[in-house]
PDB file of C-alpha atoms in Angstrom:
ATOM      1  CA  UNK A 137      17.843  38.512 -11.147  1.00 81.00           C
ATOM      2  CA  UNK A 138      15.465  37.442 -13.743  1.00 85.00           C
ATOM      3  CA  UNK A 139      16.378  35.455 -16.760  1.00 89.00           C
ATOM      4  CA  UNK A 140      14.132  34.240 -20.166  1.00 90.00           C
ATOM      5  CA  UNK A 141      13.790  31.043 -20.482  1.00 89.00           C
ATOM      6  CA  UNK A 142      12.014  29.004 -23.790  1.00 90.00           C
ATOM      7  CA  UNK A 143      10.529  25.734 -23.851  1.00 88.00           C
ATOM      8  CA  UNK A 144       8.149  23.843 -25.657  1.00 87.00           C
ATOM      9  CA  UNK A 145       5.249  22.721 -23.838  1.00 84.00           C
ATOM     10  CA  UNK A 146       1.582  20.700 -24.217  1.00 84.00           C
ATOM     11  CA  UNK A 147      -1.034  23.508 -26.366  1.00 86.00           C
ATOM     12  CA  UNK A 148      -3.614  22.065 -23.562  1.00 85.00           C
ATOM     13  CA  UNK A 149      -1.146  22.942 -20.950  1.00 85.00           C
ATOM     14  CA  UNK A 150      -0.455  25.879 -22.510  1.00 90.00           C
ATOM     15  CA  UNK A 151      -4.280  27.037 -22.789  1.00 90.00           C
ATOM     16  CA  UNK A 152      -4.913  26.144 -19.632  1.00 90.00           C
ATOM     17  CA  UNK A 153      -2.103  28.390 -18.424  1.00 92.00           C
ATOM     18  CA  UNK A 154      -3.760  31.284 -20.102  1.00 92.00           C
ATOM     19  CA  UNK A 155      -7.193  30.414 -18.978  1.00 92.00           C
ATOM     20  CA  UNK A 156      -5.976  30.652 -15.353  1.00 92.00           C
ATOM     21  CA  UNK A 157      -4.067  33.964 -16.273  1.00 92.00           C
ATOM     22  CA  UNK A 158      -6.612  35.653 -17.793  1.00 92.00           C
ATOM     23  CA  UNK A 159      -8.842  35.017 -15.345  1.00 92.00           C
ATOM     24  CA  UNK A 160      -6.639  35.752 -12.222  1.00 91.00           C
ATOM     25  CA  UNK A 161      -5.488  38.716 -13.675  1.00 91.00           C
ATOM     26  CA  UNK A 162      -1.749  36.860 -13.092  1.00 91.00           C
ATOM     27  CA  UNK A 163       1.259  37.149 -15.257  1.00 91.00           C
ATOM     28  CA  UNK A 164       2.415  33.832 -17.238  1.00 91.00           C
ATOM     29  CA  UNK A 165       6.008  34.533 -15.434  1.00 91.00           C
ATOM     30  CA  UNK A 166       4.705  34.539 -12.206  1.00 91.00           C
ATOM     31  CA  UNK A 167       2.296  31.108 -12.759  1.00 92.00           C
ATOM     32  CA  UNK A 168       5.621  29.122 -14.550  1.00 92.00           C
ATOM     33  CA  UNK A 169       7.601  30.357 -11.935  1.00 92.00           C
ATOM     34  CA  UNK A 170       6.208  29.524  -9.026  1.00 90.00           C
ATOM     35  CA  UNK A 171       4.682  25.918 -10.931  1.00 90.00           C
ATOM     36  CA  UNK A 172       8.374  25.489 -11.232  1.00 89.00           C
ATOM     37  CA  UNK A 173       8.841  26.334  -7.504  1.00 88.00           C
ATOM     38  CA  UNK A 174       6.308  24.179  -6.174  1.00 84.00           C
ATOM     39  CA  UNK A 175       7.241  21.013  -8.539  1.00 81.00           C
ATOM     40  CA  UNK A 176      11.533  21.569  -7.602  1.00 81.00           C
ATOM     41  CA  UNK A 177      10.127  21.746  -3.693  1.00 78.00           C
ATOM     42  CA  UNK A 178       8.053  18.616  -4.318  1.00 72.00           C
ATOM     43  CA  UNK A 179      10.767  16.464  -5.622  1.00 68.00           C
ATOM     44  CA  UNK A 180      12.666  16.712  -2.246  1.00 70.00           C
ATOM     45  CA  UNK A 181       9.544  16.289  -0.538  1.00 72.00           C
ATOM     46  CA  UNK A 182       8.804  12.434   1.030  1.00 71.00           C
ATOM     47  CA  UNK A 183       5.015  11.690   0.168  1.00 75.00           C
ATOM     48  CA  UNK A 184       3.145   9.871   2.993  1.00 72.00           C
ATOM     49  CA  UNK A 185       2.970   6.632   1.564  1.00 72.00           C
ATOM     50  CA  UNK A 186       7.445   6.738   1.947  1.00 75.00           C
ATOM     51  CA  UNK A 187       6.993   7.513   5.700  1.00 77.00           C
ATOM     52  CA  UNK A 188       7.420   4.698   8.244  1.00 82.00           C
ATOM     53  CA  UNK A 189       5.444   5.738  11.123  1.00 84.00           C
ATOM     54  CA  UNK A 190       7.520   5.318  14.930  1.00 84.00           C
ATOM     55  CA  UNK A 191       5.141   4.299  16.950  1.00 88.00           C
ATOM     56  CA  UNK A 192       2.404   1.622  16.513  1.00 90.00           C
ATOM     57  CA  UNK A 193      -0.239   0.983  19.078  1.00 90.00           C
ATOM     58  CA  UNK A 194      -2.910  -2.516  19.140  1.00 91.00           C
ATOM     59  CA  UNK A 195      -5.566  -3.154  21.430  1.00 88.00           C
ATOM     60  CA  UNK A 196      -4.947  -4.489  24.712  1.00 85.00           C
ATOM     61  CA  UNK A 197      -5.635  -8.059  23.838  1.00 86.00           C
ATOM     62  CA  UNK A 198      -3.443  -7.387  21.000  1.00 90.00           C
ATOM     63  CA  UNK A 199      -0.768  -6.090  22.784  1.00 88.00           C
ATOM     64  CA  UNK A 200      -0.961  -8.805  25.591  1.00 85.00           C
ATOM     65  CA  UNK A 201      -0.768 -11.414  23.089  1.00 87.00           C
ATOM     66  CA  UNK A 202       2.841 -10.262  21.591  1.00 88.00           C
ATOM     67  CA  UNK A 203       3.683  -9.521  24.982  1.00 84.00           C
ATOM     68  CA  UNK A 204       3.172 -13.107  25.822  1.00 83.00           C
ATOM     69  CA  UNK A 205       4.595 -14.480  22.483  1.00 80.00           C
ATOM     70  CA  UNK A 206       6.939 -17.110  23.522  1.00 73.00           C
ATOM     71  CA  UNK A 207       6.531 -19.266  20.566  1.00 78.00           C
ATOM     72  CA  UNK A 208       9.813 -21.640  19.771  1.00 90.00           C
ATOM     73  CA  UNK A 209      11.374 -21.291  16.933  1.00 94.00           C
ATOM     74  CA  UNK A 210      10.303 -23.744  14.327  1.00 95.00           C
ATOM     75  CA  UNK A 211      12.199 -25.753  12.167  1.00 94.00           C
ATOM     76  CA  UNK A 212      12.717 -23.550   9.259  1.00 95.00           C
ATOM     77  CA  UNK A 213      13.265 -20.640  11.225  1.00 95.00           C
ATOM     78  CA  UNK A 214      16.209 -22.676  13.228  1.00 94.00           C
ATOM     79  CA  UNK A 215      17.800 -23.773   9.758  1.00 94.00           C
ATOM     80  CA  UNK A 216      17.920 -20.359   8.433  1.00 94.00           C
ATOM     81  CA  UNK A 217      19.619 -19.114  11.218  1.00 92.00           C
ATOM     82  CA  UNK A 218      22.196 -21.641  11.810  1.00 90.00           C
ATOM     83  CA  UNK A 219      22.725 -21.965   8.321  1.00 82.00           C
ATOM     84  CA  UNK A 220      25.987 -20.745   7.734  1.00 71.00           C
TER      85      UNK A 220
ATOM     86  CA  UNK B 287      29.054 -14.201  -4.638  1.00 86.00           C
ATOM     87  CA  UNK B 288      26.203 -12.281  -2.604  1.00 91.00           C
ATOM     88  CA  UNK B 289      27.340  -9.937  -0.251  1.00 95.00           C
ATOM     89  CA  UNK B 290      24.623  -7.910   2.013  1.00 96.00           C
ATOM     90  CA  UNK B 291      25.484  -4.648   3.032  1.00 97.00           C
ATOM     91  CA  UNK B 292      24.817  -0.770   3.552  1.00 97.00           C
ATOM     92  CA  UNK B 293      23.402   0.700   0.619  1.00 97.00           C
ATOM     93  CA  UNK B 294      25.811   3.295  -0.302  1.00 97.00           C
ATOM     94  CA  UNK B 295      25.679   7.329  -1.797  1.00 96.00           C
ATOM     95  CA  UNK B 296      27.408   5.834  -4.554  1.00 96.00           C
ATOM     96  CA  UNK B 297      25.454   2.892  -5.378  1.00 96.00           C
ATOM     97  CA  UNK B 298      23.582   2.766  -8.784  1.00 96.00           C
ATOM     98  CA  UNK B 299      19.962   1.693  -7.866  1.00 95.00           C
ATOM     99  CA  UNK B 300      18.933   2.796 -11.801  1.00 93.00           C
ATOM    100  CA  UNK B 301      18.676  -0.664 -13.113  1.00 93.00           C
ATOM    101  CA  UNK B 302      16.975  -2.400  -9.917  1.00 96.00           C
ATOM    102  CA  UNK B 303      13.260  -4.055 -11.175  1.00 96.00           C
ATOM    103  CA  UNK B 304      11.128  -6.315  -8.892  1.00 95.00           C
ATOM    104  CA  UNK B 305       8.042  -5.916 -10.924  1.00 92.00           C
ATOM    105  CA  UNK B 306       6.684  -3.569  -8.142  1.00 90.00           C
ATOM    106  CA  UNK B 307       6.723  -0.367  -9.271  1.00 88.00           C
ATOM    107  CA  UNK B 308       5.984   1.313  -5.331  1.00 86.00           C
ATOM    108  CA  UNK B 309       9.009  -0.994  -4.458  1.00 92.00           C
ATOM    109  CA  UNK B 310      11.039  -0.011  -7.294  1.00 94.00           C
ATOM    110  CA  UNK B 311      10.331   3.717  -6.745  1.00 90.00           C
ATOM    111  CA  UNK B 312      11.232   3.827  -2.943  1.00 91.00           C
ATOM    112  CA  UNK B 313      15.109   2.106  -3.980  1.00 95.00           C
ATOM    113  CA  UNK B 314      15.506   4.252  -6.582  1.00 94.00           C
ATOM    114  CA  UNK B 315      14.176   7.867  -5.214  1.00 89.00           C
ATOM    115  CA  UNK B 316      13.778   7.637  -1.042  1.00 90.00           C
ATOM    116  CA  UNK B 317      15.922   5.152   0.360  1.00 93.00           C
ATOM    117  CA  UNK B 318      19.070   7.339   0.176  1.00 93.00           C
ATOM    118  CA  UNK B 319      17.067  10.048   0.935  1.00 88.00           C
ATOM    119  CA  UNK B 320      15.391   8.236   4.221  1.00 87.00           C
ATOM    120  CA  UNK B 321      19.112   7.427   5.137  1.00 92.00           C
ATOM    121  CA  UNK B 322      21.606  10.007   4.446  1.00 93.00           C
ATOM    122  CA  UNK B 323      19.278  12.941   4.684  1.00 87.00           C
ATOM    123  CA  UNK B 324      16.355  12.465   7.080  1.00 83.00           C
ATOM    124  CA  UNK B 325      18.110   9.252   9.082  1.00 88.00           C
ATOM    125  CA  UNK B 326      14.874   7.957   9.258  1.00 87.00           C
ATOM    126  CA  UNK B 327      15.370   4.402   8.363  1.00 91.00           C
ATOM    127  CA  UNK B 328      18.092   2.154   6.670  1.00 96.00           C
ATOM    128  CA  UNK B 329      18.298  -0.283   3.394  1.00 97.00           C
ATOM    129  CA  UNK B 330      20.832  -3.036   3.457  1.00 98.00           C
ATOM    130  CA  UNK B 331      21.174  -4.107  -0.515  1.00 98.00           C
ATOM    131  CA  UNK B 332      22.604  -7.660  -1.572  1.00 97.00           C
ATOM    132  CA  UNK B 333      25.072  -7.006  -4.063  1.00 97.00           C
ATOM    133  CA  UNK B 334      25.691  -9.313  -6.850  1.00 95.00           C
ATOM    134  CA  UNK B 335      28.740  -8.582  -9.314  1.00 93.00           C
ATOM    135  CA  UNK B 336      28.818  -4.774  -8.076  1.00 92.00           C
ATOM    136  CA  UNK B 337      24.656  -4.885  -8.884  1.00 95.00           C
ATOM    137  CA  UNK B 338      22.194  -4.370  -6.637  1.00 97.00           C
ATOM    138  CA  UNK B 339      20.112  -7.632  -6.670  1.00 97.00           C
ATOM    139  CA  UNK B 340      17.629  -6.927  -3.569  1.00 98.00           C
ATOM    140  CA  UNK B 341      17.358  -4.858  -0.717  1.00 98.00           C
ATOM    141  CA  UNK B 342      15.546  -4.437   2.579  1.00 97.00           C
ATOM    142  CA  UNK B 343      14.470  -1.676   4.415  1.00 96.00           C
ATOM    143  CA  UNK B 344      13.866  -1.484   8.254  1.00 96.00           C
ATOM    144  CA  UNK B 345      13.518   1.654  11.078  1.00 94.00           C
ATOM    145  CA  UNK B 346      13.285   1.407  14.714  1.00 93.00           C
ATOM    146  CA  UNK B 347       9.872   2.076  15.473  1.00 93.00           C
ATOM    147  CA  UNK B 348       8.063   0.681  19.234  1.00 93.00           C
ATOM    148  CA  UNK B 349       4.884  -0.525  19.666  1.00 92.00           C
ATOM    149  CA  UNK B 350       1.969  -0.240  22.379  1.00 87.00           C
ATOM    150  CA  UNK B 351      -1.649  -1.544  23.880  1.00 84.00           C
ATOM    151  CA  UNK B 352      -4.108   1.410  23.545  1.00 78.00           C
ATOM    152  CA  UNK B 353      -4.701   1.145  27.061  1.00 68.00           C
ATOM    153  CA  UNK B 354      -8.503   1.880  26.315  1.00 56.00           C
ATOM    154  CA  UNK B 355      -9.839  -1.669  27.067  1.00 52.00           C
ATOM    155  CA  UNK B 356     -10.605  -3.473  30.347  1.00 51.00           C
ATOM    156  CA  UNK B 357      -8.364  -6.040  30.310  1.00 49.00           C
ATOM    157  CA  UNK B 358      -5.611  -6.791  32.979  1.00 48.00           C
ATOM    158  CA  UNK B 359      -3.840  -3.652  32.213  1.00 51.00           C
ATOM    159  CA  UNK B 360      -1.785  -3.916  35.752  1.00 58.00           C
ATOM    160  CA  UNK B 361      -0.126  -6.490  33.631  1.00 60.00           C
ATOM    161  CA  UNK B 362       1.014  -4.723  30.708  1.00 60.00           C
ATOM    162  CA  UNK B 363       3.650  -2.219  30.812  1.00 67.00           C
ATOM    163  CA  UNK B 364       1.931   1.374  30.421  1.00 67.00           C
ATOM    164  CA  UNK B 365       5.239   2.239  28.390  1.00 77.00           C
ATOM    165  CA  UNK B 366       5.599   1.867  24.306  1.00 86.00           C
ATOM    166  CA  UNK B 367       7.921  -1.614  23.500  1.00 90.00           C
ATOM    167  CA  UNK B 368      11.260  -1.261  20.965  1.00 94.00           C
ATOM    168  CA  UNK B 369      10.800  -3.071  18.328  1.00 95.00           C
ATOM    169  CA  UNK B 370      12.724  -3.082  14.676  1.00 97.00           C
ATOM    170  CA  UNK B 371      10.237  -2.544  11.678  1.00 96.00           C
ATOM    171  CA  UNK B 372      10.850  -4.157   8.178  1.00 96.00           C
ATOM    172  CA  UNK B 373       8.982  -2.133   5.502  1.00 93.00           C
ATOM    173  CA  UNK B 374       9.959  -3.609   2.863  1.00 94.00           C
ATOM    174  CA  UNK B 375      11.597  -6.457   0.960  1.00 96.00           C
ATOM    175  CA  UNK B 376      11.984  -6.829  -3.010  1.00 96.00           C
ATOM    176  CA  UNK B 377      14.632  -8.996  -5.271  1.00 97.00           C
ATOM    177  CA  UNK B 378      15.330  -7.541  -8.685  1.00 97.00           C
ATOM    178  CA  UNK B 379      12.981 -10.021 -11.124  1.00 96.00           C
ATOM    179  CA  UNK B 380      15.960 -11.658 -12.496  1.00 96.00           C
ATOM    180  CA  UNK B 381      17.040 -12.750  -9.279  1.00 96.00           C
ATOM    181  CA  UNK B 382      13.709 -14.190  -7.368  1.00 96.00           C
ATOM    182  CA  UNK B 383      13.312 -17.798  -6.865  1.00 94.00           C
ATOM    183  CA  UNK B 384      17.000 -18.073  -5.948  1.00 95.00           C
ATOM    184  CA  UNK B 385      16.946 -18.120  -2.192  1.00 94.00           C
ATOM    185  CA  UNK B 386      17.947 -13.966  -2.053  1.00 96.00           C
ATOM    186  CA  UNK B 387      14.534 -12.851  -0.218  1.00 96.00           C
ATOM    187  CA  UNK B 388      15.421 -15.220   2.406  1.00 96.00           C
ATOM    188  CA  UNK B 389      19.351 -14.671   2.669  1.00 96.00           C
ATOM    189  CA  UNK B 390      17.722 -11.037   3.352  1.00 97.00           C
ATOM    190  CA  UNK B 391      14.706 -11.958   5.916  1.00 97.00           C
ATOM    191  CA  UNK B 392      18.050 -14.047   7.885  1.00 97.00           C
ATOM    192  CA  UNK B 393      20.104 -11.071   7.764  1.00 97.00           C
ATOM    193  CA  UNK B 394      17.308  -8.873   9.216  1.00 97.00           C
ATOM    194  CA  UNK B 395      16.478 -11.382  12.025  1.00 97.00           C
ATOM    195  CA  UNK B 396      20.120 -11.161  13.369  1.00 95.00           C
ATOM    196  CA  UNK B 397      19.969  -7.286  13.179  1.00 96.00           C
ATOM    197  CA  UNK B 398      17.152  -7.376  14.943  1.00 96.00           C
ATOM    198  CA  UNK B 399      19.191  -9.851  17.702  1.00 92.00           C
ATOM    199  CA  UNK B 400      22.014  -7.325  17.261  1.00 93.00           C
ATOM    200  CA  UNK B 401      19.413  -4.693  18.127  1.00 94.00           C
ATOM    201  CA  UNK B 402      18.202  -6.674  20.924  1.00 93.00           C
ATOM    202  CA  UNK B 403      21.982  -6.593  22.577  1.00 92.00           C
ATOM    203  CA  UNK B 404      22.627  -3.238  21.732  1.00 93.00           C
ATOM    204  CA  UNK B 405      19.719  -1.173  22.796  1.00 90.00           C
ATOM    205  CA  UNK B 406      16.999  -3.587  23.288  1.00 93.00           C
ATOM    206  CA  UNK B 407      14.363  -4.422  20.769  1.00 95.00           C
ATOM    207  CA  UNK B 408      11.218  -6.831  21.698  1.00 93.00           C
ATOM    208  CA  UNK B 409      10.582  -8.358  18.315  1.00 95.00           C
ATOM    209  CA  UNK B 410      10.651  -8.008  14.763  1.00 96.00           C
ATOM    210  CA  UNK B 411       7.447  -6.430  12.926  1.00 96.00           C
ATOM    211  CA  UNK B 412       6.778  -6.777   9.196  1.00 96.00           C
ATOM    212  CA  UNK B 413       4.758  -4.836   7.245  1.00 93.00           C
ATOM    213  CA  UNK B 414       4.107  -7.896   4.597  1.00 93.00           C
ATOM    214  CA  UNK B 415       2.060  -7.315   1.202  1.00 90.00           C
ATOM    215  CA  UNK B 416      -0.547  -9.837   1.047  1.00 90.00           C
ATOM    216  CA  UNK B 417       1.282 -12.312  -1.375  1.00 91.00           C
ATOM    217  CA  UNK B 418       3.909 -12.537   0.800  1.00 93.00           C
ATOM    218  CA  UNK B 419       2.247 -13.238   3.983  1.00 95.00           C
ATOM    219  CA  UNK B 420       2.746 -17.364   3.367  1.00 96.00           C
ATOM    220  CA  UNK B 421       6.610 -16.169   3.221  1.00 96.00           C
ATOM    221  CA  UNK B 422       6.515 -14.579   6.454  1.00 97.00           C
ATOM    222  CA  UNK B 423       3.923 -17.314   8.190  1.00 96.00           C
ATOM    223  CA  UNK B 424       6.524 -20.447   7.577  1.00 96.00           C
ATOM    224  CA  UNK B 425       8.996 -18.858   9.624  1.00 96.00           C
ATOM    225  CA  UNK B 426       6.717 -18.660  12.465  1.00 95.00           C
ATOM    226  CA  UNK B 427       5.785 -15.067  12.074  1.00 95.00           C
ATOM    227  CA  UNK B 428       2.425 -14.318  12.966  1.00 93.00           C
ATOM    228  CA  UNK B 429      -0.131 -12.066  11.812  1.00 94.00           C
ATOM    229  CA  UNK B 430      -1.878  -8.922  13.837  1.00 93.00           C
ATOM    230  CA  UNK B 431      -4.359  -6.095  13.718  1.00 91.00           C
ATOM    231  CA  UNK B 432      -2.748  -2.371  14.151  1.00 89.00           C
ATOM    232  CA  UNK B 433      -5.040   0.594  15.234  1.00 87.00           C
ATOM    233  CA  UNK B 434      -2.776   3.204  14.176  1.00 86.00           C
ATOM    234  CA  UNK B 435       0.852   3.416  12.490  1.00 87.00           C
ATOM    235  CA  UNK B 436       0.269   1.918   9.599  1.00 84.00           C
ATOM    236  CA  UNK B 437       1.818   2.659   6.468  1.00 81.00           C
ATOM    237  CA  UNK B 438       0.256   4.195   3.881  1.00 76.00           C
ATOM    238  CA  UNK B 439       0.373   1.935   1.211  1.00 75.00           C
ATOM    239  CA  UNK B 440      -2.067   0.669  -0.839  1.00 70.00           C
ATOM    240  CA  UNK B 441      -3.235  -2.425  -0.710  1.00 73.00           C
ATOM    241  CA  UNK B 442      -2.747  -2.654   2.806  1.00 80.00           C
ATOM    242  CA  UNK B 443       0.500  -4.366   4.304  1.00 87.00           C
ATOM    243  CA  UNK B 444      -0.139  -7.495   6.929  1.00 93.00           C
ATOM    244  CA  UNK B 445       0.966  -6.429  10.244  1.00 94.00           C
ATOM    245  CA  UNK B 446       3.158  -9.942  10.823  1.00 95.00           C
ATOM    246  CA  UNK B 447       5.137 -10.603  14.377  1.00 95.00           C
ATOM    247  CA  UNK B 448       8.130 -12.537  15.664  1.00 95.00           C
ATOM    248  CA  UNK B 449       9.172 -11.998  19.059  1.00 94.00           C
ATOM    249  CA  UNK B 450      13.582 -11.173  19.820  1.00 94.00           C
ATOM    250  CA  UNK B 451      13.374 -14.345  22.153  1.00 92.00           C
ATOM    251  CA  UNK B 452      12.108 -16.444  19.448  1.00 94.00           C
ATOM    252  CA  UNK B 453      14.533 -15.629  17.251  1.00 94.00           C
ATOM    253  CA  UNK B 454      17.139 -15.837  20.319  1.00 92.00           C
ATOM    254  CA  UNK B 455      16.103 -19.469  21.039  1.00 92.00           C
ATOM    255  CA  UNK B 456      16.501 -19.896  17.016  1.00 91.00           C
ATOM    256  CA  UNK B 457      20.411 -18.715  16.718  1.00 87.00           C
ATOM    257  CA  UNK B 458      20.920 -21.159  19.619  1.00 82.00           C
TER     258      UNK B 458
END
């Protein structure tokens, strides 16, 4: 079911819409629709820069070096954890 | 009173500001959404007063050698290493300088013990903004070079390490 909707928008947005419309021989319902679409969709959407990614992978030396980590804990570390 | 917990459905992260806007943006519109709805990582929040006055966000993640070089690979295990990622840390601006960042960084070291008992978990991995590398550094974390699985953020976070039987040998 299709319903009217009115809203008051940018003129530049507005000319651009009819620029595009015009020249892709599309309705204006069909371009605020789907804009609408896409930018509903995109809210629910995580951009990249929100993703943790699971794995992680270092060069060899790299990766021997953590592998051999066996540094004691300093001071500071020591009082923040036994600081209760 | 500070008490560190779950961040919550319910909780109002509207008012949270660190100064960071990325940071700010991430409590407000993905952490509930990484948690509840995609269970792809977790935010503990310290809670001032029924306010949240920090927060900290961590996900399982593992790590690997790119088994490319010729080192003594015999030695290394050809299988990826648990390991509990913290992605980020921030403290509402009214808040920092009162000892909150690091009541946070503690609770995330004993998860990542917890983690250690529970399912296993190698070390701790930060993904540190450059200011905050000198935070990181005086508790004995060190820094390291990735080749892939960073985030995308820019600037680019400091890849910082502390191994599980570090922090082991810390509790004591």
């Amino acid at each position: 079911m299709s319903v009217q909707i009115s809203a008051y928008i940018e003129d530049d947005i507005k000319e651009r819409m009819e620029r595009y419309s015009a020249a892709n021989g599309l309705k204006k319902g069909f371009l605020i629709q789907n804009a609408l679409d896409y930018y509903l969709n995109a809210l629910h959407e995580i951009p990249s820069h929100m993703i943790v990614p699971s794995h992680m992978t270092v060069d060899d030396k790299t990766f021997n070096a953590l592998l051999n980590s066996k540094a004691k804990p300093n001071n500071k570390l020591k009082k923040l954890l036994q600081d209760d | 009173m500070i008490e560190i917990r779950l961040l919550q459905k319910e909780d109002n992260t509207s008012s949270f500001d660190c100064k960071e806007s990325n940071l700010n943006l991430f409590l407000k519109q993905y952490a509930k959404q990484n948690q509840f709805k995609h269970y792809i990582g977790t935010t503990y929040v310290a809670v001032s007063d029924n306010k949240i006055i920090g927060y900290v966000s961590v996900s399982s993640s593992s790590i690997r050698g790119d088994e490319l070089g010729e080192l003594i690979v015999k030695k290394l295990p050809q299988y990826p290493l648990p390991i509990l990622r913290l992605t980020r840390l921030a403290v509402d601006k009214a808040y920092q300088q009162k000892g909150i960042g690091k009541t946070l960084l503690k609770w995330v070291l004993k998860l990542t013990f917890k983690q250690k008992e529970q399912f296993g978990c190698f070390g701790l991995v930060v993904d540190a903004k450059a200011e905050s590398v000198g935070f990181y550094e005086q508790y004995g974390f060190e820094s390291f070079s990735i080749q892939s699985g960073a985030l995308d953020v820019r600037p680019y976070a400091q890849s910082m390490f502390l191994s599980t039987k570090t922090i082991e040998v810390g509790v004591g």
